[in-house]
């Protein structure tokens, strides 16, 4: 973990050479911690003014609500009026709630199925891009969707998959006279999954590329000299050397997939009530609807219980991933 | 895009021999050819989709529905005017702009000194604090949604741009502190030490030496915040209730939902999408390299 934190930004700070006029640099590495030099002592006094504001804002607006969520999830509460302590009852309740199970199942689908698809594709793209002409252009283009609000894709999908929309007009000349009802309630979620694969792969490709680009070229030359096949090169050079980047990407996807909300919310236009069909709900949508949709009495307890479970899912997976991906770091 | 075009620059490059051995120029297998072709198709489709979306924003709904492949015949801003006035996008754009800029500036301004401290002082406390900040990276927004709403409601900060700004600042702390700490660590210490020897105070070295050196990293952090705050939807949707407070994503959602009653105004909708996407495109074209670098560095945790 820290290995990456301290990774120097190449190209970012070309500071070394121009400053060669000053006297021989003291042999003080960053870790020089005798605590003696006056600048260090002075610096330590900056704790409150420097760290204070960030610490307070972060604690009050992030950590306290997160702890509050755990607290609320142990209560039966409609948002106003008295809170009734019910212990773990809410958790039991949502596990008996068919709606929650399917929402949580959808989140798991996003996490694992979409995740796998993204990784396979991103890795394939990385291998293709690695020594391709015009790789910068291609990489820049496929990265861009990451910067667009997922709402946009949801709305566009509504247009493209309309009964009289573009997909069907494209399919008509191919002899498909009876195209599937793309936006039927049962079909929306698979479509969302496909859309997510399309829009997210580029981002992970960019990260993987950064890892692959770090591999020094002489490894490949070695491979060529040793007569390694393309597969062997992949198996014994590229994969081991990008393993940690894979781990990072997996953690990133775990975290970001669990909060997927807006694309589900508007996908294919809304269904009138302002709430998407239940078949396409994710855990995040479940939380939001249960608390704020105004359709029934808000069930803050159940809603936060669902959110806390998502957090638990993330924590468990991140710990597992860290363990599974841990290998002897290959220094190069 | 044909194979020919793709291979041509490759061969010339190899001949030019930019210090790359032939061994690196991969094997020309069929599989690879297919991959390359597919990739360029994806690239072409992505660009085409973007251009198409912008083009549709200049056509009226009837024309769009009749022929979705068509191009605008004239530069008609009618859709934008309608989205701007009827769809409340004018107010929403202003709110989004204000929120994005204010919260991003403040986020960076608050996170930078903190990151500096965490990167320069190395003891048990700062290690603990760093971990404490990183923890937030893993907490999804829906967890804090309800408690945040309850808390802000108590102090009358729901349905308020100020409240939303505060929330964005708090929520952005983990990532920004994390990114900037990594960045400050990568800066050399020599100049700070020289300044300290010359009698500059600790604050002075930060203000006059490190900050100017760190301009690049700080700008990157700022831009990344601009992007995430411009696109943030869930928190804004929860915390804002009245139309005149809506940010763009919320306005877009309400615009979409109005259409289930009033019939689809695709022209206006496309105009709305363009208003959401275009600023991101401009930023990306302008500062793209810095962005991808920042993201890949910051995310390399």
mmCIF file of C-alpha atoms in Angstrom, chain A residues 3-310:
data_model
loop_
_atom_site.group_PDB
_atom_site.id
_atom_site.type_symbol
_atom_site.label_atom_id
_atom_site.label_comp_id
_atom_site.label_asym_id
_atom_site.label_seq_id
_atom_site.Cartn_x
_atom_site.Cartn_y
_atom_site.Cartn_z
ATOM 1 C CA UNK A 3 4.704 1.417 -1.842
ATOM 2 C CA UNK A 4 2.355 3.272 -4.110
ATOM 3 C CA UNK A 5 1.775 6.191 -1.913
ATOM 4 C CA UNK A 6 5.343 7.209 -2.246
ATOM 5 C CA UNK A 7 5.621 6.509 -5.889
ATOM 6 C CA UNK A 8 7.176 9.547 -7.493
ATOM 7 C CA UNK A 9 5.177 11.397 -10.066
ATOM 8 C CA UNK A 10 7.158 11.086 -13.178
ATOM 9 C CA UNK A 11 7.129 14.234 -15.181
ATOM 10 C CA UNK A 12 5.242 16.064 -12.480
ATOM 11 C CA UNK A 13 8.107 17.561 -10.600
ATOM 12 C CA UNK A 14 11.313 18.056 -12.540
ATOM 13 C CA UNK A 15 12.868 19.835 -9.658
ATOM 14 C CA UNK A 16 16.147 18.126 -9.135
ATOM 15 C CA UNK A 17 18.462 19.432 -11.766
ATOM 16 C CA UNK A 18 17.840 23.189 -11.898
ATOM 17 C CA UNK A 19 18.606 23.638 -8.238
ATOM 18 C CA UNK A 20 22.121 22.376 -8.303
ATOM 19 C CA UNK A 21 23.595 25.635 -7.119
ATOM 20 C CA UNK A 22 22.902 25.120 -3.502
ATOM 21 C CA UNK A 23 25.452 23.544 -1.214
ATOM 22 C CA UNK A 24 25.828 19.835 -0.941
ATOM 23 C CA UNK A 25 22.474 18.608 0.284
ATOM 24 C CA UNK A 26 22.427 17.538 3.843
ATOM 25 C CA UNK A 27 21.987 13.865 4.243
ATOM 26 C CA UNK A 28 18.480 14.167 5.503
ATOM 27 C CA UNK A 29 16.034 11.749 4.106
ATOM 28 C CA UNK A 30 12.374 12.276 4.719
ATOM 29 C CA UNK A 31 12.395 9.949 7.646
ATOM 30 C CA UNK A 32 14.958 11.981 9.573
ATOM 31 C CA UNK A 33 13.172 11.997 12.826
ATOM 32 C CA UNK A 34 15.505 13.071 15.551
ATOM 33 C CA UNK A 35 12.804 15.612 16.282
ATOM 34 C CA UNK A 36 15.617 18.021 16.849
ATOM 35 C CA UNK A 37 15.667 20.488 13.985
ATOM 36 C CA UNK A 38 13.696 23.597 14.733
ATOM 37 C CA UNK A 39 11.667 23.389 11.560
ATOM 38 C CA UNK A 40 10.348 20.007 12.615
ATOM 39 C CA UNK A 41 9.398 21.290 16.010
ATOM 40 C CA UNK A 42 7.716 24.314 14.480
ATOM 41 C CA UNK A 43 5.937 22.164 11.967
ATOM 42 C CA UNK A 44 4.455 19.968 14.643
ATOM 43 C CA UNK A 45 2.765 23.014 16.116
ATOM 44 C CA UNK A 46 0.797 23.387 12.909
ATOM 45 C CA UNK A 47 -1.239 20.285 13.712
ATOM 46 C CA UNK A 48 -4.371 22.120 14.829
ATOM 47 C CA UNK A 49 -4.538 24.818 12.144
ATOM 48 C CA UNK A 50 -3.494 22.488 9.328
ATOM 49 C CA UNK A 51 -5.214 19.235 10.092
ATOM 50 C CA UNK A 52 -8.000 20.610 12.278
ATOM 51 C CA UNK A 53 -10.455 21.925 9.666
ATOM 52 C CA UNK A 54 -10.179 18.872 7.447
ATOM 53 C CA UNK A 55 -10.480 16.575 10.436
ATOM 54 C CA UNK A 56 -13.550 18.332 11.818
ATOM 55 C CA UNK A 57 -15.395 18.558 8.501
ATOM 56 C CA UNK A 58 -14.624 14.978 7.630
ATOM 57 C CA UNK A 59 -15.588 13.692 11.043
ATOM 58 C CA UNK A 60 -18.801 15.667 11.328
ATOM 59 C CA UNK A 61 -20.014 15.181 7.760
ATOM 60 C CA UNK A 62 -18.758 11.690 7.045
ATOM 61 C CA UNK A 63 -17.720 9.602 10.009
ATOM 62 C CA UNK A 64 -20.475 10.731 12.362
ATOM 63 C CA UNK A 65 -23.193 10.020 9.769
ATOM 64 C CA UNK A 66 -21.605 6.655 9.041
ATOM 65 C CA UNK A 67 -21.730 5.742 12.712
ATOM 66 C CA UNK A 68 -25.189 7.285 12.870
ATOM 67 C CA UNK A 69 -26.262 4.895 10.142
ATOM 68 C CA UNK A 70 -25.312 1.922 12.267
ATOM 69 C CA UNK A 71 -27.220 3.467 15.160
ATOM 70 C CA UNK A 72 -30.344 4.174 13.101
ATOM 71 C CA UNK A 73 -30.257 0.695 11.623
ATOM 72 C CA UNK A 74 -30.870 -0.679 15.101
ATOM 73 C CA UNK A 75 -34.087 1.286 15.440
ATOM 74 C CA UNK A 76 -37.528 1.389 14.035
ATOM 75 C CA UNK A 77 -37.972 4.947 12.902
ATOM 76 C CA UNK A 78 -40.100 6.796 10.388
ATOM 77 C CA UNK A 79 -37.860 9.827 10.298
ATOM 78 C CA UNK A 80 -39.914 11.820 12.740
ATOM 79 C CA UNK A 81 -41.402 10.878 16.037
ATOM 80 C CA UNK A 82 -39.833 8.502 18.504
ATOM 81 C CA UNK A 83 -37.138 6.004 17.655
ATOM 82 C CA UNK A 84 -37.805 2.550 18.935
ATOM 83 C CA UNK A 85 -34.851 0.349 19.658
ATOM 84 C CA UNK A 86 -35.319 -3.016 17.997
ATOM 85 C CA UNK A 87 -31.805 -4.385 17.970
ATOM 86 C CA UNK A 88 -30.953 -6.409 14.919
ATOM 87 C CA UNK A 89 -34.580 -6.737 13.969
ATOM 88 C CA UNK A 90 -34.247 -4.566 10.897
ATOM 89 C CA UNK A 91 -31.598 -6.850 9.499
ATOM 90 C CA UNK A 92 -33.816 -9.856 10.028
ATOM 91 C CA UNK A 93 -36.668 -8.000 8.401
ATOM 92 C CA UNK A 94 -34.862 -6.957 5.256
ATOM 93 C CA UNK A 95 -33.574 -10.489 4.830
ATOM 94 C CA UNK A 96 -37.151 -11.665 4.740
ATOM 95 C CA UNK A 97 -38.027 -8.846 2.334
ATOM 96 C CA UNK A 98 -38.098 -10.241 -1.184
ATOM 97 C CA UNK A 99 -37.482 -6.762 -2.559
ATOM 98 C CA UNK A 100 -34.304 -6.310 -0.596
ATOM 99 C CA UNK A 101 -33.023 -9.724 -1.573
ATOM 100 C CA UNK A 102 -33.507 -9.031 -5.259
ATOM 101 C CA UNK A 103 -31.976 -5.549 -4.915
ATOM 102 C CA UNK A 104 -28.994 -6.907 -3.082
ATOM 103 C CA UNK A 105 -28.766 -9.710 -5.625
ATOM 104 C CA UNK A 106 -28.617 -7.107 -8.374
ATOM 105 C CA UNK A 107 -25.819 -5.322 -6.573
ATOM 106 C CA UNK A 108 -23.947 -8.614 -6.372
ATOM 107 C CA UNK A 109 -24.565 -9.176 -10.081
ATOM 108 C CA UNK A 110 -23.099 -5.768 -10.835
ATOM 109 C CA UNK A 111 -20.188 -6.429 -8.578
ATOM 110 C CA UNK A 112 -19.244 -9.869 -9.868
ATOM 111 C CA UNK A 113 -20.688 -10.359 -13.349
ATOM 112 C CA UNK A 114 -20.169 -6.837 -14.634
ATOM 113 C CA UNK A 115 -16.894 -6.709 -12.774
ATOM 114 C CA UNK A 116 -15.614 -9.865 -14.434
ATOM 115 C CA UNK A 117 -16.692 -8.669 -17.858
ATOM 116 C CA UNK A 118 -14.997 -5.326 -17.321
ATOM 117 C CA UNK A 119 -11.791 -6.958 -16.186
ATOM 118 C CA UNK A 120 -11.565 -9.423 -19.031
ATOM 119 C CA UNK A 121 -12.302 -6.705 -21.565
ATOM 120 C CA UNK A 122 -10.039 -4.140 -19.964
ATOM 121 C CA UNK A 123 -7.173 -6.586 -19.842
ATOM 122 C CA UNK A 124 -7.712 -7.623 -23.445
ATOM 123 C CA UNK A 125 -7.835 -3.964 -24.450
ATOM 124 C CA UNK A 126 -4.661 -3.310 -22.513
ATOM 125 C CA UNK A 127 -2.852 -6.070 -24.381
ATOM 126 C CA UNK A 128 -4.094 -4.741 -27.699
ATOM 127 C CA UNK A 129 -3.305 -1.158 -26.810
ATOM 128 C CA UNK A 130 0.133 -1.907 -25.445
ATOM 129 C CA UNK A 131 2.059 -1.527 -28.630
ATOM 130 C CA UNK A 132 -0.538 -0.178 -30.959
ATOM 131 C CA UNK A 133 -0.088 2.830 -33.166
ATOM 132 C CA UNK A 134 -2.185 5.732 -31.957
ATOM 133 C CA UNK A 135 -2.610 4.221 -28.521
ATOM 134 C CA UNK A 136 -2.770 7.592 -26.829
ATOM 135 C CA UNK A 137 -5.740 8.705 -28.889
ATOM 136 C CA UNK A 138 -7.574 5.439 -28.390
ATOM 137 C CA UNK A 139 -6.892 5.473 -24.684
ATOM 138 C CA UNK A 140 -8.045 9.046 -24.278
ATOM 139 C CA UNK A 141 -11.288 8.367 -26.096
ATOM 140 C CA UNK A 142 -12.237 5.256 -24.165
ATOM 141 C CA UNK A 143 -11.473 6.980 -20.868
ATOM 142 C CA UNK A 144 -13.884 9.847 -21.420
ATOM 143 C CA UNK A 145 -17.153 8.088 -20.442
ATOM 144 C CA UNK A 146 -15.805 7.922 -16.901
ATOM 145 C CA UNK A 147 -16.249 11.694 -16.665
ATOM 146 C CA UNK A 148 -19.870 11.674 -17.767
ATOM 147 C CA UNK A 149 -22.710 11.415 -15.306
ATOM 148 C CA UNK A 150 -24.234 7.942 -15.611
ATOM 149 C CA UNK A 151 -27.635 9.646 -15.872
ATOM 150 C CA UNK A 152 -26.743 10.567 -19.416
ATOM 151 C CA UNK A 153 -26.295 6.949 -20.440
ATOM 152 C CA UNK A 154 -29.544 5.997 -18.778
ATOM 153 C CA UNK A 155 -31.468 8.670 -20.655
ATOM 154 C CA UNK A 156 -29.791 7.880 -23.968
ATOM 155 C CA UNK A 157 -30.581 4.189 -23.535
ATOM 156 C CA UNK A 158 -34.226 5.156 -23.216
ATOM 157 C CA UNK A 159 -34.022 6.793 -26.608
ATOM 158 C CA UNK A 160 -31.991 4.129 -28.344
ATOM 159 C CA UNK A 161 -34.001 1.145 -27.120
ATOM 160 C CA UNK A 162 -37.433 2.719 -27.623
ATOM 161 C CA UNK A 163 -39.876 0.444 -29.430
ATOM 162 C CA UNK A 164 -39.518 2.744 -32.422
ATOM 163 C CA UNK A 165 -35.962 3.651 -31.516
ATOM 164 C CA UNK A 166 -32.631 3.302 -33.192
ATOM 165 C CA UNK A 167 -31.821 -0.285 -32.267
ATOM 166 C CA UNK A 168 -35.043 -1.564 -33.720
ATOM 167 C CA UNK A 169 -34.666 0.430 -36.918
ATOM 168 C CA UNK A 170 -31.175 -1.020 -37.224
ATOM 169 C CA UNK A 171 -32.437 -4.533 -36.653
ATOM 170 C CA UNK A 172 -35.375 -4.257 -39.050
ATOM 171 C CA UNK A 173 -33.331 -4.584 -42.255
ATOM 172 C CA UNK A 174 -31.620 -7.621 -40.741
ATOM 173 C CA UNK A 175 -34.919 -9.400 -40.700
ATOM 174 C CA UNK A 176 -35.736 -8.958 -37.052
ATOM 175 C CA UNK A 177 -39.382 -8.113 -37.281
ATOM 176 C CA UNK A 178 -40.232 -8.915 -33.715
ATOM 177 C CA UNK A 179 -37.485 -7.385 -31.637
ATOM 178 C CA UNK A 180 -37.451 -8.022 -27.910
ATOM 179 C CA UNK A 181 -39.115 -5.441 -25.731
ATOM 180 C CA UNK A 182 -35.877 -3.904 -24.589
ATOM 181 C CA UNK A 183 -37.344 -1.721 -21.921
ATOM 182 C CA UNK A 184 -39.712 -4.260 -20.454
ATOM 183 C CA UNK A 185 -39.324 -4.429 -16.698
ATOM 184 C CA UNK A 186 -37.448 -7.694 -16.789
ATOM 185 C CA UNK A 187 -35.045 -6.629 -19.498
ATOM 186 C CA UNK A 188 -33.940 -3.351 -18.013
ATOM 187 C CA UNK A 189 -31.426 -4.738 -15.594
ATOM 188 C CA UNK A 190 -29.472 -6.822 -18.134
ATOM 189 C CA UNK A 191 -29.389 -3.719 -20.318
ATOM 190 C CA UNK A 192 -28.049 -1.693 -17.424
ATOM 191 C CA UNK A 193 -25.341 -4.280 -16.941
ATOM 192 C CA UNK A 194 -24.316 -4.116 -20.586
ATOM 193 C CA UNK A 195 -24.330 -0.324 -20.525
ATOM 194 C CA UNK A 196 -22.141 -0.307 -17.441
ATOM 195 C CA UNK A 197 -19.638 -2.652 -19.044
ATOM 196 C CA UNK A 198 -19.439 -0.376 -22.069
ATOM 197 C CA UNK A 199 -18.999 2.817 -20.099
ATOM 198 C CA UNK A 200 -16.668 1.607 -17.368
ATOM 199 C CA UNK A 201 -14.206 -0.589 -19.224
ATOM 200 C CA UNK A 202 -12.259 2.360 -20.578
ATOM 201 C CA UNK A 203 -11.500 3.720 -17.131
ATOM 202 C CA UNK A 204 -10.060 0.448 -15.897
ATOM 203 C CA UNK A 205 -8.166 0.006 -19.121
ATOM 204 C CA UNK A 206 -6.474 3.322 -18.428
ATOM 205 C CA UNK A 207 -5.423 2.212 -14.969
ATOM 206 C CA UNK A 208 -4.203 -1.170 -16.164
ATOM 207 C CA UNK A 209 -2.303 0.549 -18.967
ATOM 208 C CA UNK A 210 -0.501 2.654 -16.406
ATOM 209 C CA UNK A 211 0.626 -0.592 -14.799
ATOM 210 C CA UNK A 212 1.645 -2.293 -18.020
ATOM 211 C CA UNK A 213 3.521 0.779 -19.190
ATOM 212 C CA UNK A 214 5.721 0.547 -16.119
ATOM 213 C CA UNK A 215 7.127 -2.788 -17.241
ATOM 214 C CA UNK A 216 10.558 -2.047 -18.638
ATOM 215 C CA UNK A 217 10.972 -3.048 -22.297
ATOM 216 C CA UNK A 218 13.970 -5.286 -21.709
ATOM 217 C CA UNK A 219 11.695 -7.883 -20.159
ATOM 218 C CA UNK A 220 9.978 -8.267 -23.485
ATOM 219 C CA UNK A 221 13.307 -8.414 -25.253
ATOM 220 C CA UNK A 222 14.368 -11.143 -22.892
ATOM 221 C CA UNK A 223 11.198 -12.996 -23.740
ATOM 222 C CA UNK A 224 11.874 -12.684 -27.433
ATOM 223 C CA UNK A 225 15.427 -13.935 -26.981
ATOM 224 C CA UNK A 226 14.251 -16.869 -24.895
ATOM 225 C CA UNK A 227 11.689 -17.682 -27.528
ATOM 226 C CA UNK A 228 8.702 -17.262 -25.273
ATOM 227 C CA UNK A 229 5.320 -17.461 -26.905
ATOM 228 C CA UNK A 230 2.830 -14.673 -26.554
ATOM 229 C CA UNK A 231 0.956 -16.651 -23.958
ATOM 230 C CA UNK A 232 4.062 -17.396 -21.949
ATOM 231 C CA UNK A 233 4.985 -13.754 -22.010
ATOM 232 C CA UNK A 234 1.557 -12.910 -20.711
ATOM 233 C CA UNK A 235 1.675 -15.589 -18.052
ATOM 234 C CA UNK A 236 5.180 -15.052 -16.779
ATOM 235 C CA UNK A 237 5.881 -11.381 -17.377
ATOM 236 C CA UNK A 238 2.854 -9.184 -17.822
ATOM 237 C CA UNK A 239 0.502 -10.763 -15.286
ATOM 238 C CA UNK A 240 2.935 -11.035 -12.375
ATOM 239 C CA UNK A 241 4.172 -7.502 -12.910
ATOM 240 C CA UNK A 242 0.722 -5.956 -13.070
ATOM 241 C CA UNK A 243 -0.776 -8.049 -10.328
ATOM 242 C CA UNK A 244 -0.874 -5.234 -7.801
ATOM 243 C CA UNK A 245 -2.613 -2.948 -10.272
ATOM 244 C CA UNK A 246 -5.234 -5.632 -10.754
ATOM 245 C CA UNK A 247 -5.730 -5.702 -7.023
ATOM 246 C CA UNK A 248 -6.201 -1.935 -6.965
ATOM 247 C CA UNK A 249 -8.732 -2.078 -9.772
ATOM 248 C CA UNK A 250 -10.662 -4.827 -8.048
ATOM 249 C CA UNK A 251 -10.875 -2.778 -4.865
ATOM 250 C CA UNK A 252 -11.938 0.281 -6.840
ATOM 251 C CA UNK A 253 -14.672 -1.591 -8.638
ATOM 252 C CA UNK A 254 -15.919 -3.147 -5.415
ATOM 253 C CA UNK A 255 -16.291 0.265 -3.862
ATOM 254 C CA UNK A 256 -17.825 2.000 -6.842
ATOM 255 C CA UNK A 257 -20.156 -0.780 -7.952
ATOM 256 C CA UNK A 258 -21.930 -0.930 -4.622
ATOM 257 C CA UNK A 259 -22.987 2.715 -4.877
ATOM 258 C CA UNK A 260 -24.385 2.535 -8.382
ATOM 259 C CA UNK A 261 -27.591 4.505 -8.267
ATOM 260 C CA UNK A 262 -28.249 7.146 -10.875
ATOM 261 C CA UNK A 263 -28.104 4.986 -13.977
ATOM 262 C CA UNK A 264 -30.713 2.672 -12.468
ATOM 263 C CA UNK A 265 -32.831 5.613 -11.396
ATOM 264 C CA UNK A 266 -33.445 6.992 -14.880
ATOM 265 C CA UNK A 267 -32.638 4.051 -17.121
ATOM 266 C CA UNK A 268 -34.871 4.031 -20.132
ATOM 267 C CA UNK A 269 -36.870 6.965 -18.909
ATOM 268 C CA UNK A 270 -38.847 6.672 -15.771
ATOM 269 C CA UNK A 271 -41.872 4.515 -15.271
ATOM 270 C CA UNK A 272 -44.243 7.251 -14.292
ATOM 271 C CA UNK A 273 -44.146 6.889 -10.546
ATOM 272 C CA UNK A 274 -40.623 8.267 -10.499
ATOM 273 C CA UNK A 275 -39.341 5.005 -9.118
ATOM 274 C CA UNK A 276 -37.729 2.462 -11.436
ATOM 275 C CA UNK A 277 -39.280 -1.011 -11.721
ATOM 276 C CA UNK A 278 -38.335 -3.135 -8.744
ATOM 277 C CA UNK A 279 -36.625 -5.740 -10.897
ATOM 278 C CA UNK A 280 -33.803 -3.323 -11.623
ATOM 279 C CA UNK A 281 -33.254 -2.003 -8.099
ATOM 280 C CA UNK A 282 -29.862 -2.098 -6.523
ATOM 281 C CA UNK A 283 -29.133 -1.910 -2.808
ATOM 282 C CA UNK A 284 -28.533 1.828 -3.135
ATOM 283 C CA UNK A 285 -31.904 2.330 -4.817
ATOM 284 C CA UNK A 286 -33.551 0.235 -2.115
ATOM 285 C CA UNK A 287 -32.093 2.494 0.549
ATOM 286 C CA UNK A 288 -33.174 5.663 -1.208
ATOM 287 C CA UNK A 289 -36.699 4.509 -2.000
ATOM 288 C CA UNK A 290 -37.342 3.213 1.485
ATOM 289 C CA UNK A 291 -36.375 6.501 3.014
ATOM 290 C CA UNK A 292 -37.258 9.252 0.576
ATOM 291 C CA UNK A 293 -39.611 8.120 -2.162
ATOM 292 C CA UNK A 294 -42.663 9.340 -0.274
ATOM 293 C CA UNK A 295 -44.557 6.291 -1.469
ATOM 294 C CA UNK A 296 -44.991 4.751 1.933
ATOM 295 C CA UNK A 297 -44.011 5.632 5.472
ATOM 296 C CA UNK A 298 -40.274 6.060 5.423
ATOM 297 C CA UNK A 299 -38.566 3.083 6.986
ATOM 298 C CA UNK A 300 -35.291 4.652 8.011
ATOM 299 C CA UNK A 301 -34.253 1.602 9.996
ATOM 300 C CA UNK A 302 -34.600 -0.863 7.159
ATOM 301 C CA UNK A 303 -33.124 1.594 4.661
ATOM 302 C CA UNK A 304 -29.982 2.187 6.693
ATOM 303 C CA UNK A 305 -29.730 -1.510 7.508
ATOM 304 C CA UNK A 306 -29.502 -2.145 3.789
ATOM 305 C CA UNK A 307 -26.837 0.521 3.433
ATOM 306 C CA UNK A 308 -24.856 -0.813 6.361
ATOM 307 C CA UNK A 309 -24.963 -4.266 4.798
ATOM 308 C CA UNK A 310 -23.524 -2.789 1.609
#
